[in-house]
PDB file of C-alpha atoms in Angstrom:
ATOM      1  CA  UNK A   1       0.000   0.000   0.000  1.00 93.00           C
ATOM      2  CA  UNK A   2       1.330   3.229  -0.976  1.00 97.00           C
ATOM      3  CA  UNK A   3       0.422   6.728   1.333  1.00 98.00           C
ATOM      4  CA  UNK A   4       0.246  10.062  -0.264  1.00 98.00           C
ATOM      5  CA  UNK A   5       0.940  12.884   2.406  1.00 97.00           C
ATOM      6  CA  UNK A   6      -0.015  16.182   1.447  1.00 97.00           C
ATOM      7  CA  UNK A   7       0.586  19.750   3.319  1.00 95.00           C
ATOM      8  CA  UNK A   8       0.061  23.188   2.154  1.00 92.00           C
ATOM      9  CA  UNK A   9       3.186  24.536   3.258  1.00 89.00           C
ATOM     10  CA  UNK A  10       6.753  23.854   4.036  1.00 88.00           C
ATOM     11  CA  UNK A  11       5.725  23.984   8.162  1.00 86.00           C
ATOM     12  CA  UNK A  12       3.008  21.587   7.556  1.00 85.00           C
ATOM     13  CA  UNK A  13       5.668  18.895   6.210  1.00 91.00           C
ATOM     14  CA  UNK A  14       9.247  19.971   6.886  1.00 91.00           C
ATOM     15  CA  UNK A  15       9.563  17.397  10.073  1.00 89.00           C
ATOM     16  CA  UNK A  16       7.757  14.325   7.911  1.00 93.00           C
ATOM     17  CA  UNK A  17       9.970  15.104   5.448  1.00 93.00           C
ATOM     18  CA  UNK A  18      12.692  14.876   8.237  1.00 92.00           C
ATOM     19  CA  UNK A  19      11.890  11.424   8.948  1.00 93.00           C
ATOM     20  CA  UNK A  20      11.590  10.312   5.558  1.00 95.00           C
ATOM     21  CA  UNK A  21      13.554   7.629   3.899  1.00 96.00           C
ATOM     22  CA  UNK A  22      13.992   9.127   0.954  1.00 96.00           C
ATOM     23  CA  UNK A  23      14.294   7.268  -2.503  1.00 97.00           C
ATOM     24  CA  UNK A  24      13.433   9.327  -5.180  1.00 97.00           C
ATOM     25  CA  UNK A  25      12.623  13.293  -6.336  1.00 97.00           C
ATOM     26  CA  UNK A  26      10.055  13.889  -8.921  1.00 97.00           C
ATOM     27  CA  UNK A  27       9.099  17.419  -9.651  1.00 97.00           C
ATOM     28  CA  UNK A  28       5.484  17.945 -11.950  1.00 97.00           C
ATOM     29  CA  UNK A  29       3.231  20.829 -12.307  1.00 97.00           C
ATOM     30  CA  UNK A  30       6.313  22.747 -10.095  1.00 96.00           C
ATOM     31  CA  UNK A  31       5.534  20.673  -7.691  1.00 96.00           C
ATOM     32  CA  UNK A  32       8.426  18.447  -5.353  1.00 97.00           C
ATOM     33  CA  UNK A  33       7.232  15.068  -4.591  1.00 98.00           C
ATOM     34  CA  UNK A  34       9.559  13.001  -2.645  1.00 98.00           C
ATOM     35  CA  UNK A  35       8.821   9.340  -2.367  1.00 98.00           C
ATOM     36  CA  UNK A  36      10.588   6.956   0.439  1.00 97.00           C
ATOM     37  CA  UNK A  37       9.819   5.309   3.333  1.00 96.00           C
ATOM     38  CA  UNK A  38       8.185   6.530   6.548  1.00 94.00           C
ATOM     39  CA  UNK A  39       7.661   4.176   9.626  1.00 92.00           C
ATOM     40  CA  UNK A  40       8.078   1.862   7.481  1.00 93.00           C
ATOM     41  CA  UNK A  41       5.428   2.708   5.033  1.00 95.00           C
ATOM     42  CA  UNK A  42       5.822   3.496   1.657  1.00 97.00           C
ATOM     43  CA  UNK A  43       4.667   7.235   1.110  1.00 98.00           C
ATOM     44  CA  UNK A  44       4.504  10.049  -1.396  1.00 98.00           C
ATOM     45  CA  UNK A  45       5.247  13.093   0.763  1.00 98.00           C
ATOM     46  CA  UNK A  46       4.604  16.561  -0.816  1.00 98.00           C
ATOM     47  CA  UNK A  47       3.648  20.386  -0.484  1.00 97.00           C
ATOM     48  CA  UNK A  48       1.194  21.166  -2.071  1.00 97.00           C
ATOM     49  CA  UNK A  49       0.848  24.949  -2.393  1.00 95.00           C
ATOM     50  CA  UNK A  50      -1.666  27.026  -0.968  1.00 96.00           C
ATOM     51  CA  UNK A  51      -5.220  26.897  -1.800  1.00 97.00           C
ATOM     52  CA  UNK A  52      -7.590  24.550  -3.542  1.00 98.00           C
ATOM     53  CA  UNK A  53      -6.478  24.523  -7.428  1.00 98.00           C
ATOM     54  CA  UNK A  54      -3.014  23.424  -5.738  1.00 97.00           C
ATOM     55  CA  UNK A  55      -4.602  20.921  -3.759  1.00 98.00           C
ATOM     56  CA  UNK A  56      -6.597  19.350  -5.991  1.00 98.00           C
ATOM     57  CA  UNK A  57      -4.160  19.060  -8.889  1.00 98.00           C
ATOM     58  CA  UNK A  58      -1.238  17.661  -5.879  1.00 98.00           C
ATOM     59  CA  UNK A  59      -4.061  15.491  -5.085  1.00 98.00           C
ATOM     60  CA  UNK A  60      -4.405  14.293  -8.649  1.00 98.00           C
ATOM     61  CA  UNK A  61      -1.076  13.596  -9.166  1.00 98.00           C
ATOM     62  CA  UNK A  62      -0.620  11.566  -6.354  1.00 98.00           C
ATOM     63  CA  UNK A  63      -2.980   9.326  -7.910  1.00 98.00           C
ATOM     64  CA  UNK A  64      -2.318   9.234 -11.410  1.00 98.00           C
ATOM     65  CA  UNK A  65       1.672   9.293 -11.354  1.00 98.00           C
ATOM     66  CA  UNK A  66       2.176   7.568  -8.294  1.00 98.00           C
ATOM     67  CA  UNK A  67      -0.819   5.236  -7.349  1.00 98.00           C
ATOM     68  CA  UNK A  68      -1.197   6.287  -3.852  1.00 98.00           C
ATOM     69  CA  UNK A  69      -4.029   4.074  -2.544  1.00 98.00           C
ATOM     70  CA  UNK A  70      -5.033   6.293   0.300  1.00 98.00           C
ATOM     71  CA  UNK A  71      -4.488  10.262   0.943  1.00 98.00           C
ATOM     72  CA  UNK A  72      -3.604  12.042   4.229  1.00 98.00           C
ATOM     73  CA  UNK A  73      -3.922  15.998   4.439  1.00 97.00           C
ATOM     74  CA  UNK A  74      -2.108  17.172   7.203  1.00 93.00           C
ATOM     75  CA  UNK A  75      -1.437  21.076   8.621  1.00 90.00           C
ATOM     76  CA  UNK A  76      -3.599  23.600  10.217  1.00 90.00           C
ATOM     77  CA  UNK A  77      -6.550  25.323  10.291  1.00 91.00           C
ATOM     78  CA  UNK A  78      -8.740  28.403  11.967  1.00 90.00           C
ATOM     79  CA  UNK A  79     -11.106  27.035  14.656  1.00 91.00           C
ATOM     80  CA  UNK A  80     -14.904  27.358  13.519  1.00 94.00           C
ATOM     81  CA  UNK A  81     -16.426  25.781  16.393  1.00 93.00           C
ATOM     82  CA  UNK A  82     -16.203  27.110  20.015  1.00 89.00           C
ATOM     83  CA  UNK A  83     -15.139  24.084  22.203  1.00 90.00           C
ATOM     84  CA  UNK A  84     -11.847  24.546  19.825  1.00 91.00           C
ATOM     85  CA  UNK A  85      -8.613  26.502  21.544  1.00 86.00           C
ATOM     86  CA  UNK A  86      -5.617  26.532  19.568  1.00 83.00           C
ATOM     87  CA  UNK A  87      -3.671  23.424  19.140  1.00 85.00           C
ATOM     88  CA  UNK A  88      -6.956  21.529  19.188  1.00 91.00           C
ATOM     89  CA  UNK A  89      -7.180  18.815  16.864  1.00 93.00           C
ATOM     90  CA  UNK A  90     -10.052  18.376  13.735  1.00 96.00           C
ATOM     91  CA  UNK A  91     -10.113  14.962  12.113  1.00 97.00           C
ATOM     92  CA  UNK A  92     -12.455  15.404   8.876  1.00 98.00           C
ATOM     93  CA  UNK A  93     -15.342  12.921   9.335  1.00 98.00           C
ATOM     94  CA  UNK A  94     -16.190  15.367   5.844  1.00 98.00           C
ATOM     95  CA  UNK A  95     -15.767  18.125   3.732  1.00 98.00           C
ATOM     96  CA  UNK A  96     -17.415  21.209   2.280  1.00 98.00           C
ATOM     97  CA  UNK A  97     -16.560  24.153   0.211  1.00 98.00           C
ATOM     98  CA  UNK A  98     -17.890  27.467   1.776  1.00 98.00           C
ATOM     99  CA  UNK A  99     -17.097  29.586  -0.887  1.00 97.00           C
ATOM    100  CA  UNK A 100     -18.724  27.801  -3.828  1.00 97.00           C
ATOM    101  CA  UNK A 101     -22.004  29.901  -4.594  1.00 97.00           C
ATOM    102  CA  UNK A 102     -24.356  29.039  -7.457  1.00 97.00           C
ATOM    103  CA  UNK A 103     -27.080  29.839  -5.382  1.00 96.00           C
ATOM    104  CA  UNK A 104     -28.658  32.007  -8.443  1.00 97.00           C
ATOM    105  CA  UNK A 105     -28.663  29.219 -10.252  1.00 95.00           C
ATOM    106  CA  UNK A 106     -30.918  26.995  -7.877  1.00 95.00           C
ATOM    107  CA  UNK A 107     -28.046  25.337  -6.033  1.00 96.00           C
ATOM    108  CA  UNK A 108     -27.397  25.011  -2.366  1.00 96.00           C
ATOM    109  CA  UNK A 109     -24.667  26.938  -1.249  1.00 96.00           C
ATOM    110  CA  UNK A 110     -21.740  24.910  -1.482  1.00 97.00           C
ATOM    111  CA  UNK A 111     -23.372  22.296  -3.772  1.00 97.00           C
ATOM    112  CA  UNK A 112     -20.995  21.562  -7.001  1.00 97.00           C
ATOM    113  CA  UNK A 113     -23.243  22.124  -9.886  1.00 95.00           C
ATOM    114  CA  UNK A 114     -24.221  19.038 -11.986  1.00 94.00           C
ATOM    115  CA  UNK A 115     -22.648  17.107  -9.560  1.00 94.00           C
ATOM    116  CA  UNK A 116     -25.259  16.439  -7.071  1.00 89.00           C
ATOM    117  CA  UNK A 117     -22.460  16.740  -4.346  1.00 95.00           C
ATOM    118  CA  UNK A 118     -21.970  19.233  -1.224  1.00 97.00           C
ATOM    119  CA  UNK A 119     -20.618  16.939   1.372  1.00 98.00           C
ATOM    120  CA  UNK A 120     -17.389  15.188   0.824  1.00 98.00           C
ATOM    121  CA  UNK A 121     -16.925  11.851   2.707  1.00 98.00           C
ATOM    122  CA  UNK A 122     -13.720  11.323   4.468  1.00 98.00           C
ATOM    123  CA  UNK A 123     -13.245   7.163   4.721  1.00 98.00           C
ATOM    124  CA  UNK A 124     -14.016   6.023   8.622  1.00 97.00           C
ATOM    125  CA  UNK A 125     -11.075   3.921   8.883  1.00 97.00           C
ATOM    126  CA  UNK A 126      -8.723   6.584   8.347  1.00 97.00           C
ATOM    127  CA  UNK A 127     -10.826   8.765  10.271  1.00 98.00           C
ATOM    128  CA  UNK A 128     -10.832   6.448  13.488  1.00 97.00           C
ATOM    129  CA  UNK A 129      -7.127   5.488  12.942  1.00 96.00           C
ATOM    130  CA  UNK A 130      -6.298   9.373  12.889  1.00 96.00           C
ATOM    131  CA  UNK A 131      -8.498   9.757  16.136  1.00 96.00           C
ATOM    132  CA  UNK A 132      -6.778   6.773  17.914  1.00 94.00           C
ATOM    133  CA  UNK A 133      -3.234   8.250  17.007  1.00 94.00           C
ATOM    134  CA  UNK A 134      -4.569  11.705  18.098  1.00 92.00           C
ATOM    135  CA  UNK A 135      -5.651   9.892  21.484  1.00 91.00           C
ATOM    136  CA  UNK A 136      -2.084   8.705  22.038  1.00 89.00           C
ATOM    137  CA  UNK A 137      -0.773  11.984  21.281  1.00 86.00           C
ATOM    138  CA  UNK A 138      -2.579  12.794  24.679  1.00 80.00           C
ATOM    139  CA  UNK A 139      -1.747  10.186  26.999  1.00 78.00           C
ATOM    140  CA  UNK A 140       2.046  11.563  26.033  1.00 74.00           C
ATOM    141  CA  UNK A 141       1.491  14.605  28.082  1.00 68.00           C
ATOM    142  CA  UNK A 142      -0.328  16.656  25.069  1.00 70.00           C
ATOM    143  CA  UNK A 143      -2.997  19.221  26.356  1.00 81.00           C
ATOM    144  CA  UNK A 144      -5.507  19.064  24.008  1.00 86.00           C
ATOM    145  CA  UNK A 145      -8.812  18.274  22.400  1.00 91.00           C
ATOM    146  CA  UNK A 146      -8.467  15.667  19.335  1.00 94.00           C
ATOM    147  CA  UNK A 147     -11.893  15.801  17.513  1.00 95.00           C
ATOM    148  CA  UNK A 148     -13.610  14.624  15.089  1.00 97.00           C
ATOM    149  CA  UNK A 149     -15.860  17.390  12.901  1.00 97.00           C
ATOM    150  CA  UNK A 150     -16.687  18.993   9.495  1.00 98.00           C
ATOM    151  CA  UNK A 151     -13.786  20.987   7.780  1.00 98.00           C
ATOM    152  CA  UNK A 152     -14.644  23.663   5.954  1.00 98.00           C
ATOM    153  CA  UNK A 153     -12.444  24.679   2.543  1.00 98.00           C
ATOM    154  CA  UNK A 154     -12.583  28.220   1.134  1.00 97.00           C
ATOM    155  CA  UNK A 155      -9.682  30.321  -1.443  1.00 97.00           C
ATOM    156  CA  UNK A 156     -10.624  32.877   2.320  1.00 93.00           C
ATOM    157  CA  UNK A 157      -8.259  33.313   5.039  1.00 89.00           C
ATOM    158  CA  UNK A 158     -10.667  33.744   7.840  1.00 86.00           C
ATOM    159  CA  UNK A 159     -10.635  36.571  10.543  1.00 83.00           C
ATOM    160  CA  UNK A 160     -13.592  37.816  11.390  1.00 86.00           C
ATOM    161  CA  UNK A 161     -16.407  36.888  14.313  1.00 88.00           C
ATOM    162  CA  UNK A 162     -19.191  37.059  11.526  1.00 91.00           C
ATOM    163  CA  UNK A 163     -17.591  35.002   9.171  1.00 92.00           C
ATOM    164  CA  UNK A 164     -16.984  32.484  11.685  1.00 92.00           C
ATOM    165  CA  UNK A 165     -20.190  32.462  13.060  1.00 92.00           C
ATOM    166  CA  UNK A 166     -22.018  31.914   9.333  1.00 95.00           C
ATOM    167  CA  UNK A 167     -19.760  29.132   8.938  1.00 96.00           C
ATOM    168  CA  UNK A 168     -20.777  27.652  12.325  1.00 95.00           C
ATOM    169  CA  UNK A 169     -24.460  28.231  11.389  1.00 95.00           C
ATOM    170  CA  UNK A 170     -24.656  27.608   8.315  1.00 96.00           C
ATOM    171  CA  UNK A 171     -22.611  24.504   7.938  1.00 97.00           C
ATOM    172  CA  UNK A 172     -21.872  23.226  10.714  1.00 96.00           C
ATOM    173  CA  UNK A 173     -18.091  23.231  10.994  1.00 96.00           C
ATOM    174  CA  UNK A 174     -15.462  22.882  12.867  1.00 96.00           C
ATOM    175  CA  UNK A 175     -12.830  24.280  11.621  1.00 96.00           C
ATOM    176  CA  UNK A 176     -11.856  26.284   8.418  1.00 95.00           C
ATOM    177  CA  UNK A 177      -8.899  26.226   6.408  1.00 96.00           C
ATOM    178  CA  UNK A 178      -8.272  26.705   2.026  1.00 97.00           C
ATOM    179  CA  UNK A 179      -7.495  23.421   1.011  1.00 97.00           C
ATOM    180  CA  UNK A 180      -9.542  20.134   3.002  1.00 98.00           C
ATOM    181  CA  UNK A 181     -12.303  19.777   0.428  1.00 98.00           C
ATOM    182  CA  UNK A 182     -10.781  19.880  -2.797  1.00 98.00           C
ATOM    183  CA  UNK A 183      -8.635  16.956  -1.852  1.00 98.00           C
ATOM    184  CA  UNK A 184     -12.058  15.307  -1.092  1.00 98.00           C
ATOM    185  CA  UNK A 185     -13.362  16.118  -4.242  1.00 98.00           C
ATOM    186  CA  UNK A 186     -10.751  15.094  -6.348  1.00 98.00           C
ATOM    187  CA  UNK A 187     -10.366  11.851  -4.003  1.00 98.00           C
ATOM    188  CA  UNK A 188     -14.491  11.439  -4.687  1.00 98.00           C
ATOM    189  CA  UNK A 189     -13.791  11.446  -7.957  1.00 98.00           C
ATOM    190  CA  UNK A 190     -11.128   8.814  -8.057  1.00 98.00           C
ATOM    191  CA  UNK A 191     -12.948   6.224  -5.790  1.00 98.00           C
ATOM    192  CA  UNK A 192      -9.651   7.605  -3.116  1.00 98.00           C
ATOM    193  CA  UNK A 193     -10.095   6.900   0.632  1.00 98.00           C
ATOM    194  CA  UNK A 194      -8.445  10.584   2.228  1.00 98.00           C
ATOM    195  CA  UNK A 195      -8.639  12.087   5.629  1.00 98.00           C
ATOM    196  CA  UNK A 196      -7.862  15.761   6.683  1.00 98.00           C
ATOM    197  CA  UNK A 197      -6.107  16.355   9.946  1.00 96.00           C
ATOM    198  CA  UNK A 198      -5.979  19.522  11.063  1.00 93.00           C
ATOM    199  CA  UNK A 199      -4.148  21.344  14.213  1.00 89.00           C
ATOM    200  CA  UNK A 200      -5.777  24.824  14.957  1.00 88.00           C
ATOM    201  CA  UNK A 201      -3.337  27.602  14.921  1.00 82.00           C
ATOM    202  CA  UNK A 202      -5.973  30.113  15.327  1.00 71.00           C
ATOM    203  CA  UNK A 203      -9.479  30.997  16.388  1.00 70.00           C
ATOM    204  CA  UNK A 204     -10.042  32.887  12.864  1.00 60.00           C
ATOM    205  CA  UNK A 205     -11.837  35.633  14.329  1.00 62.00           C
ATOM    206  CA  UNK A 206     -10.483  39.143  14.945  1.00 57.00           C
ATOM    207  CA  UNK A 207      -7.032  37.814  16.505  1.00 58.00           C
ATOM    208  CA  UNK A 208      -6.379  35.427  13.451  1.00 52.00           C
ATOM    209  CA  UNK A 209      -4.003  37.509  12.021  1.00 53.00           C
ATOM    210  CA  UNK A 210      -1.832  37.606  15.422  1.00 50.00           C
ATOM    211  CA  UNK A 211      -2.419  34.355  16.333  1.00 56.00           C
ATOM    212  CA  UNK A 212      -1.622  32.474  13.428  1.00 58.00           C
ATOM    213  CA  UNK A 213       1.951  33.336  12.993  1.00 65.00           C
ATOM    214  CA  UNK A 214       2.770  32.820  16.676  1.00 65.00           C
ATOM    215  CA  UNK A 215       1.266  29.221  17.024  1.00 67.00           C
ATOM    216  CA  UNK A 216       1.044  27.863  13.135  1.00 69.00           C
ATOM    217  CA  UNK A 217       4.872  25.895  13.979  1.00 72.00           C
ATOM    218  CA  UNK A 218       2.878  24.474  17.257  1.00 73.00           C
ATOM    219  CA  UNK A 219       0.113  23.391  15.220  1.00 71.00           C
ATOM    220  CA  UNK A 220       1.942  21.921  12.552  1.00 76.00           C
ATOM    221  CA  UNK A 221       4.142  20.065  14.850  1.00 80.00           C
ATOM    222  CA  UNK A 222       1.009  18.462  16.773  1.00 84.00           C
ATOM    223  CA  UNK A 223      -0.352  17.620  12.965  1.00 83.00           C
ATOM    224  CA  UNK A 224       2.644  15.820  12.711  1.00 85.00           C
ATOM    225  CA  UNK A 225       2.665  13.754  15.657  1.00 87.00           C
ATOM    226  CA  UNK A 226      -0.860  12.311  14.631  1.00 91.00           C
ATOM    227  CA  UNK A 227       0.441  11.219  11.046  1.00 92.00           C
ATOM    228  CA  UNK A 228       3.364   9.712  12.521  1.00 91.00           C
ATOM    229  CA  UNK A 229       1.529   7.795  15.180  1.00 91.00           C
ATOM    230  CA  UNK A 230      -1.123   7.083  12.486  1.00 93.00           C
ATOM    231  CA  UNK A 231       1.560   5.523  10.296  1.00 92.00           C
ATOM    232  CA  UNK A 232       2.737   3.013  12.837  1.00 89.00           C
ATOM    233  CA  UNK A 233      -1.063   1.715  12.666  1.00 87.00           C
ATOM    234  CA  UNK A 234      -2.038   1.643   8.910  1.00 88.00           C
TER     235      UNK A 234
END
């Protein structure tokens, strides 16, 4: 079985990339993918950029190049819902766009248009292998709350009460972040089990922008220790 491992930036992988054994460097689309062994697993780790084209197309790769049979999203996120503090972990148990609006045209907001599709399904056994490894992140002295919940994906960096609120409202999420749900989509597509795990570096309301730079490396870090305890289970 062969892992892909995707982050949005260089925080989000630079200590699983650390770890890895690796074999090989392929670059496509300007895009680094470095395959290798991890915990004895054979993975396709790789950055994938920013916001959802990147994802999606990093997530596309991964399965057409390199036959990954499952996908892991791993970084952080802006908490949505209120029991969240930051550091908090979100395990995806699905995915939603918040920004997709063809409302006008007699679609729910968020639906995909001729696609029937608003929800994105992350696969349970991931999902409860992620929240196990997130569990024995805690028992090793880790102060926080591991999760499971809807993450919300949006081309937005939130940081604003209101927005947060409507997102809690009106979709019920957890937490939001600009890349979760196009991996979903484009793992939907391809019949691809994915999770998302996400470590909140922020409450994305008014103190976003402070927060985020001063506890995104804290975040990432605790993202990490989940995929690397998830690893020694898959």
């Amino acid at each position: 079985m062969k892992l892909g491992i995707i982050g949005a930036m260089d925080v989000e992988i630079e200590l699983l990339k650390e770890d890895l054994e690796l074999k090989s460097e392929v670059k496509q689309a300007n895009i680094k993918f470095y395959e290798g062994n991890l915990n004895d697993k054979e993975v396709v780790l790789v950055r994938s950029g920013v916001g959802k084209v990147n994802a999606a197309l990093c997530a596309q790769i991964l399965i057409d190049r390199f036959g990954v049979d499952k996908v892991i999203f791993t970084g952080v996120a802006g908490a949505v819902d209120e029991k969240l503090d930051v550091g908090d972990i979100v395990i995806s148990i699905d995915t939603i766009q918040h920004d997709l609006d063809a409302t006008p045209l007699d679609y729910e907001l968020g639906e995909v248009p001729e696609m029937d599709k608003i929800i994105f399904k992350a696969d349970e056994e991931l999902v409860e292998l992620a929240k196990e490894a997130g569990e024995k992140v805690k028992e090793s002295g880790e102060d926080i709350k591991v999760i499971k919940g809807r993450v919300l994906s949006g081309d937005q960096f939130i940081a604003s009460v209101e927005k947060v609120n409507w997102l809690r409202e009106k979709f019920k999420g957890y937490c939001a972040e600009m890349e979760g749900a196009a991996v979903g989509q484009a793992c939907f597509l391809n019949d691809t089990p994915f999770v998302v795990i996400r470590s909140m570096s922020d409450k994305a309301d008014g103190s976003a922008d402070v927060d985020y730079p001063t506890f995104m490396k804290v975040a990432a870090d605790r993202s990490y220790q989940i995929v690397e305890e998830m690893l020694n289970n898959i």
